[in-house]
Amino acid sequence: MHEEDLTQVMRRVELFRGLSQAQLQRIANISAREVYGKGDTICTQGSPGDRMYIISHGQVEVVVRDRSGESYPVLYLGQGQVVGEMALIDQGVRSASVIGADDNTIVYSIPNEDFTQLCQTDTAIGYVMMRNLAQDLSFKLRHRDS
């Protein structure tokens, strides 16, 4: 599975809602397929947020390390979900580690630099995705104390 099947996964991802098949294909073209086993580290808390990930197969565990150094799982994410999307906005450090929760976990990484270049050539992609991201953040902020 790569670009064609990846676009099918992307159709179910809220972040990509409103993009055309051609736009999804352009994003798929800059993605890289990565395979992880159970316990493999995908990205580490505190490292640069230089890419986001689309989960295509399996699950990942999001783990946070507190100030005392204790690590604890926050949530699990699976097929059709994304992690690290904040890297598209601020390129800050990772707020959590992401670890493969299953053998043969498949993710597609989208490097921030490539995504920025794509958005410069197709500004509609950047607009739609940033709008979707803003709506998601707005929802989370409004419902964080509910």
CSV table of C-alpha atoms in Angstrom, one decimal:
chain,number,residue,atom,x,y,z
A,1,MET,CA,0.0,0.0,0.0
A,2,HIS,CA,1.2,3.4,-0.8
A,3,GLU,CA,-0.2,6.5,-2.5
A,4,GLU,CA,-3.5,5.1,-3.8
A,5,ASP,CA,-4.5,3.2,-0.6
A,6,LEU,CA,-3.0,5.9,1.6
A,7,THR,CA,-5.4,8.4,0.0
A,8,GLN,CA,-8.3,6.1,1.1
A,9,VAL,CA,-7.0,6.2,4.7
A,10,MET,CA,-6.6,9.9,4.4
A,11,ARG,CA,-10.3,10.3,3.4
A,12,ARG,CA,-11.3,9.1,6.9
A,13,VAL,CA,-8.9,11.6,8.6
A,14,GLU,CA,-10.6,14.8,9.8
A,15,LEU,CA,-7.5,16.8,9.2
A,16,PHE,CA,-7.8,16.1,5.4
A,17,ARG,CA,-11.6,16.8,5.2
A,18,GLY,CA,-12.4,18.9,2.2
A,19,LEU,CA,-9.4,18.0,0.1
A,20,SER,CA,-9.8,16.7,-3.4
A,21,GLN,CA,-8.5,13.3,-4.5
A,22,ALA,CA,-5.7,15.1,-6.5
A,23,GLN,CA,-4.8,17.1,-3.3
A,24,LEU,CA,-4.7,13.9,-1.2
A,25,GLN,CA,-2.5,12.3,-3.9
A,26,ARG,CA,-0.1,15.3,-3.7
A,27,ILE,CA,0.2,14.8,0.1
A,28,ALA,CA,0.6,11.0,-0.3
A,29,ASN,CA,3.5,11.7,-2.8
A,30,ILE,CA,5.5,13.5,-0.1
A,31,SER,CA,4.9,10.8,2.6
A,32,ALA,CA,7.2,8.0,3.6
A,33,ARG,CA,6.0,4.6,4.7
A,34,GLU,CA,7.5,3.4,8.0
A,35,VAL,CA,7.0,0.1,9.7
A,36,TYR,CA,7.4,-0.3,13.5
A,37,GLY,CA,7.1,-3.3,15.8
A,38,LYS,CA,5.6,-3.4,19.3
A,39,GLY,CA,7.6,-1.2,21.6
A,40,ASP,CA,9.5,0.6,18.8
A,41,THR,CA,9.8,4.3,19.2
A,42,ILE,CA,8.3,6.4,16.4
A,43,CYS,CA,9.1,9.8,18.0
A,44,THR,CA,10.4,10.9,21.4
A,45,GLN,CA,9.1,13.5,23.8
A,46,GLY,CA,11.3,16.6,23.7
A,47,SER,CA,12.7,15.9,20.2
A,48,PRO,CA,12.0,18.4,17.3
A,49,GLY,CA,8.5,18.2,15.8
A,50,ASP,CA,9.7,17.9,12.2
A,51,ARG,CA,6.9,15.7,10.8
A,52,MET,CA,3.5,14.3,11.4
A,53,TYR,CA,2.3,10.7,11.1
A,54,ILE,CA,-0.8,9.1,9.6
A,55,ILE,CA,-1.5,5.7,11.1
A,56,SER,CA,-2.3,3.3,8.4
A,57,HIS,CA,-2.3,-0.1,10.2
A,58,GLY,CA,-2.0,-1.2,13.8
A,59,GLN,CA,-2.0,1.1,16.8
A,60,VAL,CA,0.4,3.4,18.5
A,61,GLU,CA,0.7,4.4,22.2
A,62,VAL,CA,1.2,8.0,23.2
A,63,VAL,CA,3.3,8.2,26.3
A,64,VAL,CA,4.1,11.3,28.4
A,65,ARG,CA,7.1,11.6,30.8
A,66,ASP,CA,6.5,13.8,33.8
A,67,ARG,CA,9.0,16.1,35.5
A,68,SER,CA,10.2,13.3,37.8
A,69,GLY,CA,11.0,11.1,34.8
A,70,GLU,CA,8.0,8.8,35.2
A,71,SER,CA,6.4,7.8,32.0
A,72,TYR,CA,2.7,6.9,31.6
A,73,PRO,CA,0.5,6.1,28.7
A,74,VAL,CA,-2.0,8.8,27.7
A,75,LEU,CA,-3.9,7.2,24.8
A,76,TYR,CA,-3.9,4.8,22.0
A,77,LEU,CA,-4.4,5.8,18.4
A,78,GLY,CA,-5.2,3.5,15.4
A,79,GLN,CA,-5.9,3.4,11.7
A,80,GLY,CA,-7.0,6.7,10.2
A,81,GLN,CA,-5.7,8.8,13.0
A,82,VAL,CA,-2.9,11.3,13.0
A,83,VAL,CA,-0.2,12.1,15.6
A,84,GLY,CA,2.3,15.0,15.6
A,85,GLU,CA,0.0,17.3,13.6
A,86,MET,CA,1.1,20.3,15.7
A,87,ALA,CA,4.5,20.0,14.0
A,88,LEU,CA,2.8,21.5,10.9
A,89,ILE,CA,2.1,24.7,12.8
A,90,ASP,CA,5.0,25.4,15.2
A,91,GLN,CA,7.8,22.9,14.7
A,92,GLY,CA,8.2,22.9,18.5
A,93,VAL,CA,9.4,20.0,20.5
A,94,ARG,CA,7.3,16.9,20.9
A,95,SER,CA,5.0,16.9,23.9
A,96,ALA,CA,4.9,13.1,24.1
A,97,SER,CA,6.6,10.0,22.8
A,98,VAL,CA,4.8,7.7,20.3
A,99,ILE,CA,5.5,4.0,20.4
A,100,GLY,CA,4.3,1.1,18.3
A,101,ALA,CA,1.7,-0.8,20.2
A,102,ASP,CA,1.4,-3.7,17.7
A,103,ASP,CA,3.7,-5.7,15.5
A,104,ASN,CA,3.7,-4.4,12.0
A,105,THR,CA,2.4,-0.9,12.8
A,106,ILE,CA,2.5,1.1,9.6
A,107,VAL,CA,2.6,4.9,9.6
A,108,TYR,CA,3.2,7.4,6.9
A,109,SER,CA,5.3,10.4,7.8
A,110,ILE,CA,5.0,13.8,6.3
A,111,PRO,CA,8.0,16.0,6.8
A,112,ASN,CA,7.2,19.5,7.8
A,113,GLU,CA,9.6,21.0,5.2
A,114,ASP,CA,8.0,19.1,2.4
A,115,PHE,CA,4.6,20.0,3.6
A,116,THR,CA,5.5,23.7,3.7
A,117,GLN,CA,6.8,23.5,0.1
A,118,LEU,CA,3.7,21.7,-1.0
A,119,CYS,CA,1.5,24.4,0.6
A,120,GLN,CA,3.5,27.1,-1.2
A,121,THR,CA,2.6,25.6,-4.5
A,122,ASP,CA,-1.0,24.6,-3.6
A,123,THR,CA,-2.2,27.2,-1.0
A,124,ALA,CA,-5.6,25.6,-0.9
A,125,ILE,CA,-4.1,22.5,0.8
A,126,GLY,CA,-2.6,24.6,3.5
A,127,TYR,CA,-5.7,26.6,4.0
A,128,VAL,CA,-8.1,23.6,4.3
A,129,MET,CA,-5.8,21.7,6.6
A,130,MET,CA,-5.1,24.7,8.9
A,131,ARG,CA,-8.8,25.4,9.0
A,132,ASN,CA,-9.5,21.8,10.0
A,133,LEU,CA,-6.7,21.9,12.6
A,134,ALA,CA,-8.1,25.1,14.0
A,135,GLN,CA,-11.6,23.7,14.3
A,136,ASP,CA,-10.2,20.6,16.1
A,137,LEU,CA,-8.2,22.7,18.5
A,138,SER,CA,-11.2,24.9,19.1
A,139,PHE,CA,-13.4,21.9,19.9
A,140,LYS,CA,-10.8,20.5,22.3
A,141,LEU,CA,-10.4,23.8,24.1
A,142,ARG,CA,-14.1,24.2,24.5
A,143,HIS,CA,-14.6,20.7,25.8
A,144,ARG,CA,-11.5,20.2,27.9
A,145,ASP,CA,-13.2,20.8,31.2
A,146,SER,CA,-16.4,19.0,30.3
